[in-house]
Amino acid sequence: MTAKETAAPQAAAEASAPLPRLGEIGLENFPPYLMNRIMGRYNAALREEMAAHGLTTAKMRALAVLSVLDGLLIRDLSVYAVVEQSTLSRALDALERDGLVLRQSDPDDSRATRIVMTPKGRETHEGLWPHVAEACAQMFEGIDPEEQRAFTATLQKILRNVRVNQF
């Protein structure tokens, strides 16, 4: 039997078994808990530098996404930035007031609004970027590049498994 053929019966047997409780798994072995802890620490490591640039986590995420995918619709920016649309709307109000982004009507749908980064917004993001990159590098300290690539590939697969949007 191939690995694929033995995996299917094993998965079926495991599906009928009762699911383990969180206390049996343990917090330190529960990936969603670990991911939340990691992101909490990552955001905390950047909080002071973000504040120095007049940014919150929501504002920083919006600018980061726009630095790569400028001109997104607000609903798409909300998904990419992992920020609730109501929170993002308030963040965009402040970013626009500070001259970091502009709202533009979508040329194909006058009811839709696209968000574009201004030169000042790009400059702000570029000023924060070294700190973001440093915080990311710190997360991977002591982890070899191949392991990092494998971990990133696994995260991409997990994202596809839980995805509710097309991206």
N, CA, C and O of each residue as an XYZ file, in Angstrom:
668
protein
N       0.827     -1.194      0.000
C       0.000      0.000      0.000
C       0.866      1.250      0.000
O       1.901      1.308      0.664
N       0.426      2.246     -0.754
C       1.163      3.506     -0.783
C       0.818      4.328      0.451
O      -0.133      4.018      1.168
N       1.595      5.371      0.691
C       1.336      6.266      1.827
C      -0.037      6.908      1.695
O      -0.726      7.121      2.693
N      -0.434      7.218      0.462
C      -1.736      7.846      0.240
C      -2.870      6.870      0.591
O      -3.873      7.261      1.188
N      -2.695      5.594      0.210
C      -3.724      4.589      0.475
C      -3.857      4.310      1.968
O      -4.964      4.069      2.451
N      -2.754      4.339      2.705
C      -2.840      4.092      4.146
C      -3.311      5.328      4.890
O      -3.866      5.208      5.983
N      -3.105      6.510      4.330
C      -3.524      7.743      4.996
C      -5.043      7.854      5.032
O      -5.599      8.319      6.027
N      -5.731      7.433      3.959
C      -7.190      7.561      3.902
C      -7.880      6.743      4.997
O      -8.722      7.293      5.708
N      -7.556      5.425      5.170
C      -8.204      4.678      6.255
C      -7.845      5.239      7.636
O      -8.685      5.263      8.537
N      -6.611      5.683      7.797
C      -6.189      6.241      9.081
C      -6.981      7.509      9.380
O      -7.415      7.716     10.513
N      -7.170      8.355      8.377
C      -7.931      9.589      8.557
C      -9.375      9.260      8.898
O      -9.974      9.926      9.742
N      -9.951      8.235      8.252
C     -11.335      7.849      8.531
C     -11.464      7.332      9.967
O     -12.430      7.653     10.658
N     -10.489      6.530     10.414
C     -10.520      6.010     11.786
C     -10.395      7.143     12.789
O     -11.081      7.165     13.811
N      -9.511      8.084     12.484
C      -9.327      9.219     13.391
C     -10.564     10.106     13.423
O     -10.874     10.703     14.454
N     -11.281     10.194     12.288
C     -12.477     11.035     12.229
C     -13.574     10.507     13.139
O     -14.376     11.284     13.656
N     -13.620      9.186     13.342
C     -14.665      8.614     14.194
C     -14.288      8.655     15.675
O     -15.153      8.492     16.535
N     -13.025      8.869     15.976
C     -12.578      8.953     17.370
C     -12.966     10.318     17.936
O     -13.004     11.306     17.203
N     -13.255     10.375     19.241
C     -13.585     11.686     19.823
C     -12.384     12.624     19.728
O     -11.235     12.213     19.891
N     -12.679     13.883     19.462
C     -11.612     14.874     19.348
C     -11.014     15.148     20.724
O     -11.739     15.222     21.716
N      -9.694     15.296     20.784
C      -9.078     15.589     22.085
C      -9.481     16.979     22.568
O      -9.705     17.885     21.765
N      -9.570     17.135     23.863
C      -9.905     18.414     24.480
C      -8.643     19.274     24.511
O      -7.526     18.763     24.433
N      -8.841     20.578     24.626
C      -7.705     21.494     24.660
C      -6.777     21.162     25.818
O      -5.559     21.274     25.682
N      -7.327     20.760     26.948
C      -6.494     20.391     28.094
C      -5.618     19.188     27.809
O      -4.521     19.073     28.354
N      -6.096     18.283     26.952
C      -5.304     17.116     26.574
C      -4.200     17.497     25.583
O      -3.090     16.969     25.636
N      -4.528     18.420     24.683
C      -3.547     18.879     23.697
C      -2.512     19.761     24.374
O      -1.309     19.598     24.167
N      -2.989     20.691     25.181
C      -2.117     21.666     25.837
C      -1.961     22.908     24.978
O      -1.863     22.818     23.754
N      -1.938     24.047     25.611
C      -1.810     25.305     24.874
C      -0.547     25.345     24.031
O      -0.576     25.832     22.901
N       0.560     24.842     24.561
C       1.844     24.900     23.852
C       1.899     23.962     22.646
O       2.875     23.979     21.896
N       0.860     23.141     22.452
C       0.792     22.242     21.301
C      -0.394     22.567     20.401
O      -0.716     21.794     19.498
N      -1.042     23.697     20.637
C      -2.227     24.094     19.870
C      -1.847     25.239     18.939
O      -1.704     26.376     19.389
N      -1.678     24.952     17.627
C      -1.183     25.968     16.691
C      -1.923     27.309     16.711
O      -1.253     28.342     16.689
N      -3.259     27.362     16.750
C      -3.901     28.684     16.776
C      -3.471     29.528     17.980
O      -3.289     30.739     17.860
N      -3.312     28.894     19.121
C      -2.848     29.614     20.305
C      -1.436     30.153     20.086
O      -1.153     31.310     20.395
N      -0.561     29.317     19.556
C       0.818     29.729     19.309
C       0.874     30.878     18.303
O       1.636     31.827     18.490
N       0.072     30.799     17.239
C       0.063     31.860     16.233
C      -0.403     33.181     16.845
O       0.163     34.236     16.557
N      -1.439     33.119     17.691
C      -1.910     34.336     18.360
C      -0.842     34.917     19.279
O      -0.631     36.130     19.297
N      -0.174     34.066     20.036
C       0.896     34.548     20.928
C       2.023     35.192     20.139
O       2.522     36.255     20.508
N       2.422     34.544     19.052
C       3.500     35.072     18.220
C       3.119     36.444     17.666
O       3.911     37.383     17.746
N       1.919     36.568     17.107
C       1.509     37.849     16.526
C       1.339     38.918     17.606
O       1.617     40.093     17.363
N       0.892     38.525     18.776
C       0.788     39.484     19.874
C       2.150     40.041     20.249
O       2.303     41.246     20.447
N       3.130     39.169     20.345
C       4.493     39.612     20.683
C       5.109     40.427     19.550
O       5.798     41.416     19.798
N       4.863     40.015     18.312
C       5.372     40.739     17.150
C       4.812     42.161     17.142
O       5.562     43.125     16.988
N       3.486     42.290     17.310
C       2.862     43.617     17.330
C       3.376     44.449     18.498
O       3.602     45.649     18.349
N       3.560     43.831     19.650
C       4.074     44.556     20.819
C       5.491     45.061     20.561
O       5.850     46.157     20.990
N       6.293     44.262     19.861
C       7.669     44.665     19.565
C       7.702     45.891     18.654
O       8.670     46.651     18.669
N       6.660     46.081     17.872
C       6.607     47.207     16.931
C       5.828     48.408     17.456
O       5.890     49.489     16.870
N       5.105     48.233     18.540
C       4.184     49.268     19.025
C       4.851     50.620     19.226
O       4.315     51.640     18.793
N       5.997     50.646     19.866
C       6.672     51.910     20.151
C       7.103     52.607     18.864
O       6.924     53.817     18.719
N       7.662     51.855     17.943
C       8.108     52.446     16.677
C       6.912     52.888     15.838
O       6.965     53.927     15.181
N       5.834     52.103     15.859
C       4.628     52.519     15.133
C       4.122     53.842     15.690
O       3.791     54.755     14.933
N       4.062     53.942     17.005
C       3.582     55.173     17.648
C       4.458     56.366     17.261
O       3.950     57.471     17.068
N       5.759     56.149     17.147
C       6.673     57.226     16.755
C       6.359     57.722     15.338
O       6.663     58.865     14.996
N       5.760     56.869     14.528
C       5.353     57.247     13.171
C       3.872     57.628     13.120
O       3.325     57.854     12.041
N       3.226     57.698     14.283
C       1.810     58.051     14.330
C       0.896     56.941     13.855
O      -0.202     57.202     13.363
N       1.345     55.698     14.000
C       0.579     54.567     13.485
C       0.090     53.652     14.601
O       0.709     53.535     15.659
N      -1.024     53.017     14.334
C      -1.528     51.912     15.143
C      -1.283     50.635     14.344
O      -0.822     50.695     13.204
N      -1.584     49.503     14.925
C      -1.427     48.238     14.196
C      -2.283     48.240     12.932
O      -1.811     47.829     11.872
N      -3.531     48.694     13.024
C      -4.414     48.710     11.854
C      -3.861     49.622     10.758
O      -3.878     49.260      9.582
N      -3.376     50.793     11.140
C      -2.808     51.722     10.151
C      -1.550     51.128      9.515
O      -1.358     51.207      8.302
N      -0.702     50.535     10.349
C       0.539     49.943      9.846
C       0.231     48.807      8.873
O       0.867     48.701      7.824
N      -0.732     47.963      9.211
C      -1.084     46.855      8.318
C      -1.620     47.371      6.994
O      -1.287     46.837      5.936
N      -2.450     48.409      7.048
C      -2.995     48.976      5.811
C      -1.869     49.516      4.932
O      -1.829     49.241      3.733
N      -0.958     50.280      5.523
C       0.160     50.818      4.740
C       1.048     49.699      4.192
O       1.513     49.774      3.054
N       1.281     48.673      4.992
C       2.123     47.559      4.547
C       1.509     46.884      3.318
O       2.204     46.613      2.338
N       0.214     46.619      3.378
C      -0.453     45.976      2.241
C      -0.427     46.902      1.031
O      -0.122     46.464     -0.078
N      -0.744     48.179      1.237
C      -0.760     49.131      0.123
C       0.621     49.325     -0.495
O       0.737     49.670     -1.670
N       1.668     49.102      0.301
C       3.022     49.235     -0.253
C       3.288     48.165     -1.308
O       4.180     48.316     -2.142
N       2.514     47.091     -1.267
C       2.677     45.990     -2.223
C       1.519     45.954     -3.233
O       1.723     45.704     -4.421
N       0.310     46.208     -2.737
C      -0.903     46.124     -3.566
C      -1.665     47.439     -3.483
O      -2.744     47.495     -2.894
N      -1.123     48.476     -4.055
C      -1.736     49.792     -3.967
C      -3.019     49.842     -4.786
O      -3.138     49.175     -5.814
N      -3.980     50.643     -4.320
C      -5.216     50.848     -5.060
C      -6.272     49.784     -4.835
O      -7.124     49.561     -5.695
N      -6.224     49.122     -3.683
C      -7.217     48.082     -3.382
C      -8.565     48.687     -3.018
O      -8.648     49.816     -2.534
N      -9.611     47.919     -3.257
C     -10.920     48.265     -2.726
C     -10.856     48.107     -1.209
O     -10.092     47.288     -0.698
N     -11.657     48.891     -0.494
C     -11.616     48.850      0.970
C     -11.881     47.441      1.484
O     -11.191     46.982      2.394
N     -12.860     46.749      0.925
C     -13.184     45.394      1.423
C     -12.001     44.437      1.229
O     -11.757     43.576      2.076
N     -11.269     44.582      0.126
C     -10.120     43.721     -0.125
C      -8.960     44.093      0.791
O      -8.255     43.220      1.298
N      -8.769     45.384      0.999
C      -7.728     45.838      1.921
C      -7.996     45.303      3.318
O      -7.062     44.929      4.028
N      -9.253     45.262      3.716
C      -9.628     44.728      5.025
C      -9.194     43.273      5.165
O      -8.689     42.870      6.213
N      -9.390     42.490      4.116
C      -9.008     41.071      4.140
C      -7.494     40.932      4.200
O      -6.968     40.207      5.046
N      -6.799     41.615      3.318
C      -5.339     41.509      3.276
C      -4.686     42.016      4.564
O      -3.703     41.442      5.032
N      -5.230     43.084      5.129
C      -4.640     43.678      6.333
C      -5.084     42.959      7.608
O      -4.563     43.231      8.690
N      -6.042     42.047      7.480
C      -6.589     41.304      8.616
C      -7.083     42.302      9.675
O      -6.712     42.237     10.847
N      -7.930     43.222      9.214
C      -8.517     44.244     10.079
C     -10.003     44.315      9.740
O     -10.377     44.401      8.570
N     -10.854     44.279     10.778
C     -12.295     44.407     10.563
C     -12.564     45.676      9.764
O     -11.887     46.687      9.950
N     -13.554     45.623      8.873
C     -13.810     46.755      7.986
C     -14.154     48.022      8.768
O     -13.757     49.112      8.355
N     -14.874     47.917      9.877
C     -15.210     49.116     10.657
C     -13.955     49.728     11.283
O     -13.807     50.950     11.310
N     -13.057     48.885     11.783
C     -11.792     49.365     12.354
C     -10.929     49.974     11.260
O     -10.313     51.023     11.449
N     -10.891     49.302     10.110
C     -10.102     49.800      8.991
C     -10.630     51.150      8.523
O      -9.847     52.040      8.193
N     -11.931     51.307      8.493
C     -12.512     52.570      8.041
C     -12.046     53.728      8.917
O     -11.712     54.797      8.407
N     -12.023     53.523     10.223
C     -11.532     54.565     11.141
C     -10.036     54.802     10.923
O      -9.581     55.946     10.942
N      -9.280     53.735     10.720
C      -7.841     53.877     10.469
C      -7.604     54.641      9.166
O      -6.710     55.485      9.093
N      -8.399     54.348      8.141
C      -8.248     55.041      6.864
C      -8.614     56.515      6.981
O      -7.991     57.363      6.343
N      -9.623     56.822      7.796
C      -9.964     58.234      8.044
C      -8.735     58.975      8.575
O      -8.403     60.064      8.108
N      -8.070     58.370      9.553
C      -6.892     59.004     10.157
C      -5.729     59.058      9.175
O      -5.030     60.069      9.103
N      -5.513     57.986      8.419
C      -4.432     57.967      7.435
C      -4.667     59.018      6.357
O      -3.728     59.670      5.900
N      -5.907     59.176      5.961
C      -6.231     60.192      4.958
C      -6.037     61.593      5.542
O      -5.468     62.467      4.889
N      -6.502     61.801      6.754
C      -6.336     63.091      7.432
C      -4.853     63.457      7.551
O      -4.488     64.628      7.444
N      -4.001     62.446      7.773
C      -2.561     62.671      7.909
C      -1.836     62.726      6.562
O      -0.618     62.900      6.514
N      -2.588     62.577      5.476
C      -1.988     62.676      4.144
C      -1.225     61.445      3.700
O      -0.371     61.532      2.817
N      -1.523     60.288      4.304
C      -0.788     59.063      3.968
C      -1.479     58.215      2.902
O      -0.832     57.437      2.201
N      -2.797     58.371      2.788
C      -3.558     57.657      1.763
C      -4.602     58.594      1.178
O      -4.925     59.636      1.748
N      -5.118     58.195      0.029
C      -6.229     58.905     -0.613
C      -7.303     57.890     -0.946
O      -7.012     56.741     -1.276
N      -8.553     58.330     -0.855
C      -9.672     57.522     -1.334
C      -9.985     57.992     -2.753
O     -10.078     59.191     -3.019
N     -10.146     57.027     -3.659
C     -10.481     57.366     -5.045
C     -11.653     56.508     -5.496
O     -11.735     55.328     -5.154
N     -12.544     57.094     -6.251
C     -13.661     56.324     -6.811
C     -13.118     55.292     -7.786
O     -12.192     55.558     -8.552
N     -13.712     54.120     -7.738
C     -13.338     53.063     -8.674
C     -13.850     53.454    -10.055
O     -15.027     53.788    -10.196
N     -12.998     53.423    -11.075
C     -13.447     53.827    -12.407
C     -14.518     52.905    -12.994
O     -15.282     53.317    -13.868
N     -14.575     51.664    -12.517
C     -15.541     50.699    -13.042
C     -16.832     50.640    -12.240
O     -17.841     50.132    -12.729
N     -16.813     51.157    -11.007
C     -17.985     51.099    -10.130
C     -17.964     52.328     -9.233
O     -17.203     52.382     -8.267
N     -18.785     53.300     -9.546
C     -18.763     54.574     -8.810
C     -19.149     54.414     -7.348
O     -18.890     55.312     -6.547
N     -19.766     53.285     -6.980
C     -20.117     53.044     -5.572
C     -18.928     52.535     -4.766
O     -18.941     52.591     -3.536
N     -17.909     52.042     -5.445
C     -16.737     51.449     -4.776
C     -15.626     52.486     -4.635
O     -15.493     53.404     -5.443
N     -14.839     52.305     -3.581
C     -13.728     53.210     -3.308
C     -12.435     52.425     -3.237
O     -12.359     51.367     -2.612
N     -11.430     52.961     -3.885
C     -10.091     52.379     -3.839
C      -9.215     53.245     -2.951
O      -9.398     54.459     -2.865
N      -8.260     52.598     -2.291
C      -7.335     53.298     -1.405
C      -5.956     53.290     -2.049
O      -5.435     52.234     -2.409
N      -5.374     54.469     -2.189
C      -4.032     54.575     -2.753
C      -3.118     55.269     -1.757
O      -3.532     56.171     -1.029
N      -1.893     54.840     -1.741
C      -0.893     55.404     -0.846
C      -0.299     56.655     -1.477
O       0.002     56.675     -2.671
N      -0.135     57.681     -0.682
C       0.504     58.909     -1.148
C       2.021     58.768     -0.998
O       2.493     57.840     -0.342
N       2.776     59.670     -1.595
C       4.227     59.634     -1.370
C       4.578     59.736      0.123
O       5.515     59.085      0.584
N       3.838     60.540      0.866
C       4.089     60.643      2.307
C       3.791     59.306      2.996
O       4.496     58.919      3.928
N       2.757     58.608      2.542
C       2.438     57.293      3.094
C       3.540     56.296      2.809
O       3.916     55.502      3.672
N       4.057     56.343      1.585
C       5.152     55.428      1.209
C       6.395     55.737      2.037
O       7.089     54.824      2.484
N       6.677     57.019      2.240
C       7.825     57.427      3.052
C       7.661     56.955      4.505
O       8.620     56.497      5.127
N       6.458     57.069      5.029
C       6.189     56.602      6.396
C       6.402     55.098      6.495
O       7.027     54.609      7.436
N       5.875     54.370      5.515
C       6.057     52.913      5.522
C       7.537     52.552      5.424
O       8.013     51.667      6.135
N       8.253     53.233      4.551
C       9.681     52.946      4.390
C      10.459     53.251      5.667
O      11.441     52.573      5.968
N      10.031     54.264      6.423
C      10.683     54.578      7.695
C      10.444     53.507      8.750
O      11.295     53.270      9.607
N       9.284     52.863      8.685
C       8.952     51.809      9.647
C       9.510     50.451      9.219
O       9.779     49.591     10.058
N       9.681     50.265      7.908
C      10.056     48.945      7.382
C      11.275     48.316      8.050
O      11.214     47.129      8.369
N      12.369     49.022      8.283
C      13.517     48.357      8.916
C      13.166     47.730     10.268
O      13.723     46.694     10.632
N      12.262     48.340     11.001
C      11.855     47.803     12.302
C      10.968     46.569     12.122
O      11.057     45.610     12.889
N      10.120     46.610     11.108
C       9.270     45.454     10.791
C      10.156     44.275     10.385
O       9.974     43.157     10.865
N      11.112     44.537      9.499
C      12.008     43.473      9.027
C      12.847     42.918     10.174
O      13.093     41.713     10.244
N      13.282     43.793     11.064
C      14.069     43.348     12.220
C      13.238     42.477     13.158
O      13.729     41.465     13.658
N      11.986     42.858     13.401
C      11.109     42.053     14.258
C      10.846     40.692     13.629
O      10.779     39.684     14.332
N      10.696     40.658     12.314
C      10.494     39.388     11.609
C      11.745     38.525     11.711
O      11.658     37.328     11.983
N      12.904     39.132     11.493
C      14.161     38.380     11.571
C      14.361     37.805     12.972
O      14.869     36.695     13.128
N      13.963     38.561     13.977
C      14.106     38.076     15.355
C      13.260     36.825     15.582
O      13.672     35.920     16.308
N      12.074     36.772     14.960
C      11.216     35.591     15.108
C      11.909     34.340     14.576
O      11.690     33.242     15.088
N      12.736     34.504     13.561
C      13.362     33.364     12.918
C      14.806     33.140     13.348
O      15.529     32.359     12.729
N      15.217     33.815     14.390
C      16.581     33.651     14.886
C      16.838     32.183     15.252
O      16.050     31.565     15.967
N      17.939     31.643     14.755
C      18.302     30.264     15.063
C      17.580     29.226     14.223
O      17.736     28.027     14.452
N      16.795     29.668     13.257
C      16.060     28.753     12.379
C      16.685     28.868     10.994
O      16.738     29.955     10.417
N      17.159     27.742     10.463
C      17.878     27.811      9.190
C      16.927     28.186      8.039
O      15.720     27.957      8.124
N      17.478     28.755      6.977
C      16.651     29.241      5.863
C      15.724     28.189      5.258
O      14.596     28.504      4.878
N      16.186     26.949      5.168
C      15.326     25.901      4.599
C      14.112     25.655      5.493
O      12.998     25.479      5.000
N      14.328     25.644      6.790
C      13.225     25.483      7.739
C      12.254     26.662      7.637
O      11.039     26.481      7.712
N      12.793     27.858      7.468
C      11.949     29.050      7.305
C      11.088     28.931      6.056
O       9.895     29.232      6.093
N      11.691     28.488      4.938
C      10.930     28.326      3.694
C       9.841     27.265      3.864
O       8.718     27.451      3.395
N      10.162     26.164      4.524
C       9.179     25.098      4.746
C       8.043     25.600      5.638
O       6.876     25.299      5.388
N       8.383     26.358      6.669
C       7.377     26.913      7.566
C       6.454     27.863      6.804
O       5.235     27.810      6.967
N       7.031     28.722      5.980
C       6.230     29.665      5.194
C       5.324     28.917      4.227
O       4.164     29.291      4.055
N       5.832     27.873      3.599
C       5.016     27.062      2.684
C       3.867     26.400      3.439
O       2.754     26.309      2.921
N       4.130     25.940      4.652
C       3.066     25.336      5.460
C       2.014     26.380      5.817
O       0.817     26.101      5.742
N       2.447     27.577      6.202
C       1.489     28.646      6.505
C       0.634     28.976      5.282
O      -0.566     29.217      5.417
N       1.231     28.991      4.097
C       0.474     29.261      2.877
C      -0.584     28.182      2.641
O      -1.703     28.492      2.231
N      -0.239     26.926      2.895
C      -1.208     25.836      2.757
C      -2.328     25.983      3.774
O      -3.498     25.800      3.440
N      -1.977     26.314      5.015
C      -2.989     26.502      6.058
C      -3.932     27.633      5.664
O      -5.148     27.515      5.816
N      -3.369     28.730      5.158
C      -4.205     29.852      4.728
C      -5.182     29.422      3.637
O      -6.351     29.810      3.663
N      -4.712     28.627      2.684
C      -5.619     28.129      1.639
C      -6.722     27.259      2.249
O      -7.864     27.303      1.791
N      -6.394     26.475      3.272
C      -7.381     25.594      3.900
C      -8.463     26.368      4.645
O      -9.609     25.921      4.701
N      -8.125     27.503      5.208
C      -9.087     28.271      6.014
C      -9.645     29.473      5.260
O     -10.474     30.208      5.796
N      -9.213     29.675      4.057
C      -9.577     30.849      3.265
C     -11.086     30.904      3.002
O     -11.704     29.903      2.638
N     -11.654     32.080      3.191
C     -13.048     32.300      2.831
C     -13.147     33.272      1.659
O     -14.211     33.410      1.055
N     -12.036     33.949      1.332
C     -11.964     34.855      0.187
C     -11.119     34.211     -0.899
O     -10.486     33.180     -0.673
N     -11.111     34.817     -2.067
C     -10.330     34.255     -3.167
C      -8.840     34.468     -2.987
O      -8.043     33.868     -3.707
N      -8.451     35.302     -2.051
C      -7.030     35.596     -1.859
C      -6.665     35.461     -0.419
O      -5.508     35.669     -0.054
